[in-house]
Coordinates of C-alpha atoms and ligand atoms in Angstrom, one line a residue:
M1116 CA -5.1 -20.7 -7.6
S1117 CA -3.0 -22.3 -4.9
A1118 CA 0.2 -21.1 -3.3
D1119 CA 2.6 -23.4 -1.5
S1120 CA 4.2 -21.9 1.6
T1121 CA 7.4 -21.1 -0.1
Q1122 CA 5.9 -19.3 -3.1
Y1123 CA 6.3 -15.6 -3.6
V1124 CA 2.9 -13.8 -3.5
G1125 CA 2.8 -10.1 -4.2
R1126 CA 0.0 -7.7 -4.7
F1127 CA -1.2 -4.3 -5.8
A1128 CA -3.8 -2.7 -3.6
P1129 CA -5.2 0.5 -5.1
S1130 CA -7.9 2.5 -3.5
P1131 CA -10.7 3.6 -6.0
S1132 CA -10.2 7.3 -5.1
G1133 CA -9.3 8.1 -8.7
P1134 CA -7.9 6.6 -11.9
L1135 CA -4.3 5.4 -11.9
H1136 CA -1.6 8.0 -12.6
F1137 CA 2.1 7.7 -13.3
G1138 CA 2.8 7.3 -9.5
S1139 CA 0.4 4.4 -9.2
L1140 CA 1.9 2.8 -12.4
V1141 CA 5.4 2.7 -10.9
C1142 CA 4.1 0.9 -7.8
A1143 CA 1.9 -1.5 -9.8
L1144 CA 4.8 -2.2 -12.2
A1145 CA 7.4 -2.7 -9.5
S1146 CA 5.3 -5.1 -7.6
F1147 CA 4.3 -6.9 -10.8
L1148 CA 7.8 -7.3 -12.0
D1149 CA 9.2 -8.3 -8.7
A1150 CA 6.6 -11.1 -8.4
K1151 CA 7.2 -12.3 -11.9
K1152 CA 11.0 -12.3 -11.6
N1153 CA 10.5 -14.5 -8.5
N1154 CA 8.1 -16.8 -10.2
G1155 CA 5.4 -15.5 -7.9
L1156 CA 1.8 -14.7 -8.1
W1157 CA 0.6 -11.1 -8.4
L1158 CA -2.8 -10.5 -6.8
L1159 CA -5.1 -7.5 -7.0
R1160 CA -7.0 -6.1 -4.1
I1161 CA -9.3 -3.1 -4.3
E1162 CA -9.1 -1.1 -1.1
D1163 CA -12.6 0.2 -1.1
I1164 CA -13.2 0.6 2.7
D1165 CA -13.5 4.4 2.8
P1166 CA -16.6 5.2 0.7
P1167 CA -16.6 9.0 1.4
R1168 CA -13.2 9.2 -0.3
E1169 CA -13.9 6.8 -3.1
D1170 CA -16.1 6.3 -6.1
P1171 CA -16.9 2.8 -7.4
K1172 CA -16.7 4.1 -11.0
H1173 CA -13.0 4.3 -10.6
V1174 CA -12.7 0.5 -10.1
D1175 CA -13.5 -0.2 -13.8
T1176 CA -11.1 2.5 -14.9
I1177 CA -8.3 1.1 -12.8
L1178 CA -8.9 -2.5 -14.1
N1179 CA -9.0 -1.2 -17.6
Q1180 CA -5.8 0.8 -17.2
L1181 CA -4.0 -2.2 -15.7
E1182 CA -5.1 -4.4 -18.6
H1183 CA -4.1 -1.9 -21.2
H1184 CA -0.6 -1.8 -19.6
G1185 CA -0.4 -5.6 -19.7
L1186 CA -0.5 -5.9 -15.9
H1187 CA -2.7 -9.0 -15.6
W1188 CA -3.3 -10.2 -12.2
N1189 CA -3.7 -13.8 -10.9
G1190 CA -6.9 -15.1 -9.5
P1191 CA -10.0 -13.3 -8.4
I1192 CA -9.9 -9.7 -7.3
L1193 CA -10.4 -9.1 -3.5
F1194 CA -12.7 -6.2 -2.6
Q1195 CA -12.2 -5.0 0.9
S1196 CA -15.8 -3.8 1.0
Q1197 CA -16.7 -7.5 1.1
R1198 CA -14.4 -8.3 4.0
T1199 CA -15.9 -6.6 6.9
T1200 CA -16.9 -9.8 8.7
S1201 CA -13.3 -10.9 8.8
Y1202 CA -12.2 -7.5 10.1
A1203 CA -14.9 -7.7 12.8
R1204 CA -13.7 -11.2 13.8
A1205 CA -10.1 -10.0 14.1
L1206 CA -11.2 -7.1 16.2
D1207 CA -13.0 -9.5 18.5
E1208 CA -9.9 -11.6 18.7
L1209 CA -7.8 -8.5 19.8
H1210 CA -10.6 -7.6 22.2
R1211 CA -10.4 -11.0 23.8
Q1212 CA -6.7 -10.5 24.3
H1213 CA -7.5 -7.1 26.0
L1214 CA -5.7 -5.3 23.3
T1215 CA -8.4 -2.9 22.3
Y1216 CA -10.3 0.0 23.9
A1217 CA -13.0 2.5 23.0
C1218 CA -11.9 6.0 22.4
T1219 CA -14.4 8.8 22.5
C1220 CA -11.9 11.7 22.0
S1221 CA -13.2 14.5 19.8
R1222 CA -11.3 15.9 16.9
K1223 CA -10.7 19.0 18.9
R1224 CA -8.9 16.9 21.5
L1225 CA -6.9 14.9 19.0
G1226 CA -5.9 17.8 16.9
P1227 CA -3.0 19.2 19.0
M1228 CA -1.5 15.7 19.4
S1229 CA -0.4 15.8 15.7
G1230 CA -0.9 12.1 15.2
V1231 CA 0.6 10.6 18.3
Y1232 CA -2.3 9.5 20.6
D1233 CA -1.7 10.1 24.3
G1234 CA -3.6 7.0 25.5
H1235 CA -6.2 9.2 27.3
C1236 CA -9.1 6.7 26.9
R1237 CA -7.2 3.6 28.0
A1238 CA -8.5 3.9 31.5
R1239 CA -12.2 4.5 30.6
T1240 CA -14.9 1.8 30.9
A1241 CA -17.2 0.6 28.2
T1242 CA -19.3 3.3 26.5
S1243 CA -22.4 3.5 24.5
E1244 CA -21.3 6.8 22.9
P1245 CA -19.9 6.7 19.4
H1246 CA -16.3 5.7 19.7
A1247 CA -13.2 4.6 17.8
V1248 CA -11.5 1.4 18.7
R1249 CA -7.8 1.7 19.4
L1250 CA -5.1 -0.9 19.8
T1251 CA -3.4 -1.0 23.2
L1252 CA 0.4 -1.0 22.5
A1253 CA 2.1 -3.4 24.9
K1254 CA 5.0 -2.3 27.1
S1255 CA 7.4 -4.3 25.0
S1256 CA 6.6 -2.1 22.0
E1257 CA 8.5 0.7 23.8
Q1258 CA 11.2 -1.2 22.0
T1259 CA 11.5 0.0 18.5
I1260 CA 10.0 -2.0 15.6
A1261 CA 12.5 -2.5 12.8
V1262 CA 11.7 -3.1 9.2
D1263 CA 14.6 -4.1 6.9
D1264 CA 13.2 -2.6 3.8
L1265 CA 14.6 -4.2 0.6
I1266 CA 15.0 -0.8 -1.1
M1267 CA 15.1 1.8 1.7
G1268 CA 17.2 -0.3 4.1
D1269 CA 16.9 -0.3 7.8
Y1270 CA 13.8 1.6 9.0
R1271 CA 12.9 1.9 12.7
Q1272 CA 10.0 3.4 14.5
N1273 CA 9.2 3.7 18.1
L1274 CA 5.4 3.1 18.1
H1275 CA 4.9 4.7 21.5
R1276 CA 6.7 7.8 20.7
E1277 CA 5.8 8.2 17.0
V1278 CA 2.3 6.8 16.7
G1279 CA 0.7 5.9 20.1
D1280 CA -2.3 3.5 20.4
F1281 CA -3.6 3.5 16.8
V1282 CA -7.1 3.3 15.4
L1283 CA -8.5 -0.1 14.2
R1284 CA -12.0 1.1 13.7
R1285 CA -13.0 4.7 13.3
K1286 CA -15.7 6.5 15.1
D1287 CA -17.9 6.4 11.9
G1288 CA -17.7 2.6 12.0
L1289 CA -15.2 2.2 9.1
Y1290 CA -12.3 -0.2 9.6
S1291 CA -8.8 1.4 9.4
Y1292 CA -6.4 0.9 6.6
Q1293 CA -3.9 -0.6 9.0
L1294 CA -6.2 -3.3 10.2
A1295 CA -7.8 -4.2 6.8
S1296 CA -4.4 -4.3 5.1
V1297 CA -2.8 -6.6 7.7
I1298 CA -5.8 -9.0 7.6
D1299 CA -6.0 -9.1 3.9
D1300 CA -2.2 -9.5 3.3
Q1301 CA -2.5 -12.6 5.6
F1302 CA -5.7 -13.8 3.9
Q1303 CA -4.2 -13.5 0.5
G1304 CA -1.0 -15.2 1.5
I1305 CA 1.2 -12.2 0.6
T1306 CA 4.9 -12.8 1.2
R1307 CA 6.3 -9.5 0.0
V1308 CA 4.8 -6.0 -0.2
V1309 CA 6.1 -3.7 -2.8
R1310 CA 4.5 -0.2 -2.6
G1311 CA 5.1 3.5 -2.3
Y1312 CA 7.5 5.2 0.1
D1313 CA 4.6 7.1 1.7
L1314 CA 3.5 3.8 3.3
L1315 CA 6.9 3.0 4.8
N1316 CA 5.9 4.5 8.1
S1317 CA 2.9 2.2 8.2
S1318 CA 5.0 -0.9 8.0
P1319 CA 6.0 -1.0 11.7
R1320 CA 2.4 -0.7 12.7
Q1321 CA 1.5 -3.5 10.4
R1322 CA 4.3 -5.7 11.6
Y1323 CA 3.2 -5.1 15.2
L1324 CA -0.4 -6.0 14.4
Q1325 CA 0.7 -9.1 12.6
R1326 CA 2.5 -10.2 15.8
C1327 CA -0.6 -9.5 17.9
L1328 CA -2.7 -11.6 15.5
N1329 CA -0.1 -14.4 15.3
Y1330 CA 0.5 -13.8 11.6
P1331 CA 3.9 -14.3 10.0
S1332 CA 5.9 -11.1 9.1
L1333 CA 6.2 -10.0 5.5
E1334 CA 9.0 -8.6 3.5
Y1335 CA 8.7 -5.0 2.5
A1336 CA 10.1 -3.0 -0.4
H1337 CA 9.1 0.7 -0.7
V1338 CA 9.7 2.5 -4.0
P1339 CA 10.1 6.3 -4.1
I1340 CA 7.0 8.3 -4.6
A1341 CA 6.6 10.2 -7.9
V1342 CA 6.3 13.9 -7.3
D1343 CA 5.4 16.9 -9.5
Q1344 CA 7.6 19.9 -10.2
K1345 CA 6.6 21.4 -6.8
G1346 CA 7.6 18.3 -5.0
H1347 CA 4.1 17.2 -4.2
K1348 CA 3.1 13.6 -4.5
L1349 CA 1.1 12.9 -7.6
S1350 CA -2.5 12.4 -6.6
K1351 CA -6.0 13.4 -7.4
Q1352 CA -5.6 16.4 -5.1
T1353 CA -2.5 17.6 -7.1
K1354 CA -4.5 17.0 -10.3
A1355 CA -2.2 14.2 -11.5
Q1356 CA -3.1 13.2 -15.1
A1357 CA -4.8 9.8 -15.4
L1358 CA -2.7 7.3 -17.3
K1359 CA -3.7 7.3 -21.0
N1360 CA -4.3 3.8 -22.3
R1361 CA -3.3 4.7 -25.8
L1362 CA 0.1 5.7 -24.5
A1363 CA 0.6 2.4 -22.6
P1364 CA 4.0 1.5 -24.2
I1365 CA 5.6 4.9 -23.5
N1366 CA 4.1 5.0 -20.0
L1367 CA 5.7 1.6 -19.3
W1368 CA 9.0 2.7 -20.8
N1369 CA 9.0 5.8 -18.7
A1370 CA 8.1 3.9 -15.6
L1371 CA 10.9 1.4 -16.2
D1372 CA 13.3 4.2 -16.6
W1373 CA 12.0 5.9 -13.5
L1374 CA 12.5 2.7 -11.6
G1375 CA 16.2 2.6 -12.6
Q1376 CA 15.8 -0.4 -14.9
K1377 CA 17.6 1.3 -17.8
P1378 CA 15.3 0.2 -20.6
P1379 CA 17.1 0.4 -24.0
K1380 CA 16.0 3.2 -26.3
T1381 CA 15.3 0.6 -29.0
L1382 CA 12.3 -0.4 -26.9
L1383 CA 10.8 3.1 -27.0
K1384 CA 8.2 2.2 -29.5
A1385 CA 7.9 -1.5 -28.6
P1386 CA 4.5 -3.0 -27.9
V1387 CA 3.4 -3.5 -24.3
M1388 CA 4.1 -7.3 -24.2
Q1389 CA 7.6 -6.9 -25.6
L1390 CA 8.4 -4.2 -23.1
L1391 CA 7.1 -6.3 -20.2
E1392 CA 9.0 -9.4 -21.4
W1393 CA 12.2 -7.4 -21.5
A1394 CA 11.4 -5.9 -18.1
M1395 CA 10.6 -9.3 -16.4
R1396 CA 13.9 -10.7 -17.6
H1397 CA 15.9 -7.7 -16.5
W1398 CA 14.2 -6.6 -13.3
V1399 CA 16.6 -5.8 -10.5
L1400 CA 14.9 -4.5 -7.3
Q1401 CA 18.2 -3.0 -6.0
Q1402 CA 18.4 -0.7 -9.0
V1403 CA 15.4 1.2 -7.8
S1404 CA 16.5 4.5 -6.1
N1405 CA 16.4 4.6 -2.4
R1406 CA 15.5 8.3 -2.3
P1407 CA 12.1 9.0 -0.8
A1408 CA 10.8 10.9 -3.8
R1409 CA 11.6 11.4 -7.5
P1410 CA 10.1 13.8 -10.0
A1411 CA 7.8 12.1 -12.5
Q1412 CA 8.3 12.6 -16.2
Q1413 CA 6.1 15.4 -17.4
D1414 CA 3.0 14.4 -19.3
H1415 CA 4.2 15.9 -22.6
D1416 CA 7.2 13.6 -22.5
Y1417 CA 4.8 10.7 -22.9
E1418 CA 3.8 11.8 -26.4
L1419 CA 6.2 10.4 -29.0
Ligands
LIG2594 N1 -4.6 1.4 -0.9 C1 -3.3 2.0 -0.7 C2 -3.1 3.1 -1.7 O1 -3.8 3.2 -2.7 C3 -2.1 1.1 -0.8 C4 -2.1 0.2 0.3 C5 -0.9 -0.8 0.4 O2 -0.2 -1.0 -0.7 O3 -0.6 -1.3 1.4 O4 -2.3 4.0 -1.4
ZN2595 ZN1 -9.7 8.8 23.4

């Protein structure tokens, strides 16, 4: 597999915290179709860097679900659990630039900050205590980081005010999602990220880290998140139903409909490959709703 510098490279990056559900399908499908429509590659990355929240058994289920839904990826699968040497190297690089520091703050201290770190440990010297590693935001980042999202439009975040110096490696030694994701998007040559709206507010942090590491910026497109009747994101915690492989065609039809692609009713019972062929030809990213969340079809609708 080789990608020249102008080629579109997209990706789907599930965490093995559970099987795929309707909300994961719309993200997978949107990134797949957008890559195909642009003659791009669609890569698969398993984000297995947080073992306490994951179970390796879900990896096989996810791969199986993708295959049954006709979502075949290009090239080898990248497993983040095998990438720690690269994360450590990037962390060293940031350390050399004096952009990291050790943070020994307790949960009790962090709690009341509601996610915006106050920079307390910036001034401390090296420590042998267990510590997280944080990124030192530069003065210039007082300026707001803008992301021109291809679906959601202009999105801005002031990292100082809204996030603070964020974690690159946790106190338990695990690398943060932000760091791993930026390094692997670069490693895999990703040019456009299509994923769920819940990660829109990570994009400015990722763009900022890309700059620190001298990586090129990516394009972003965030699709709405699928929510249940109570307005909660479909997830394992909200007991979202796992995608049923035997219902793959109707799952795909529903996902296309949900993504605003207006699949014809005549395709309702079409086989997977026919649906995907139609969808690849007709995909229009701009038809995806720019609302943050949309209710998912109820599971009984899936049965024909
Ligand atoms: N692993 C993340 C998730 O499953 C997605 C990360 C990304 O697409 O950047 O929510
Ligand atoms: Zn601290």
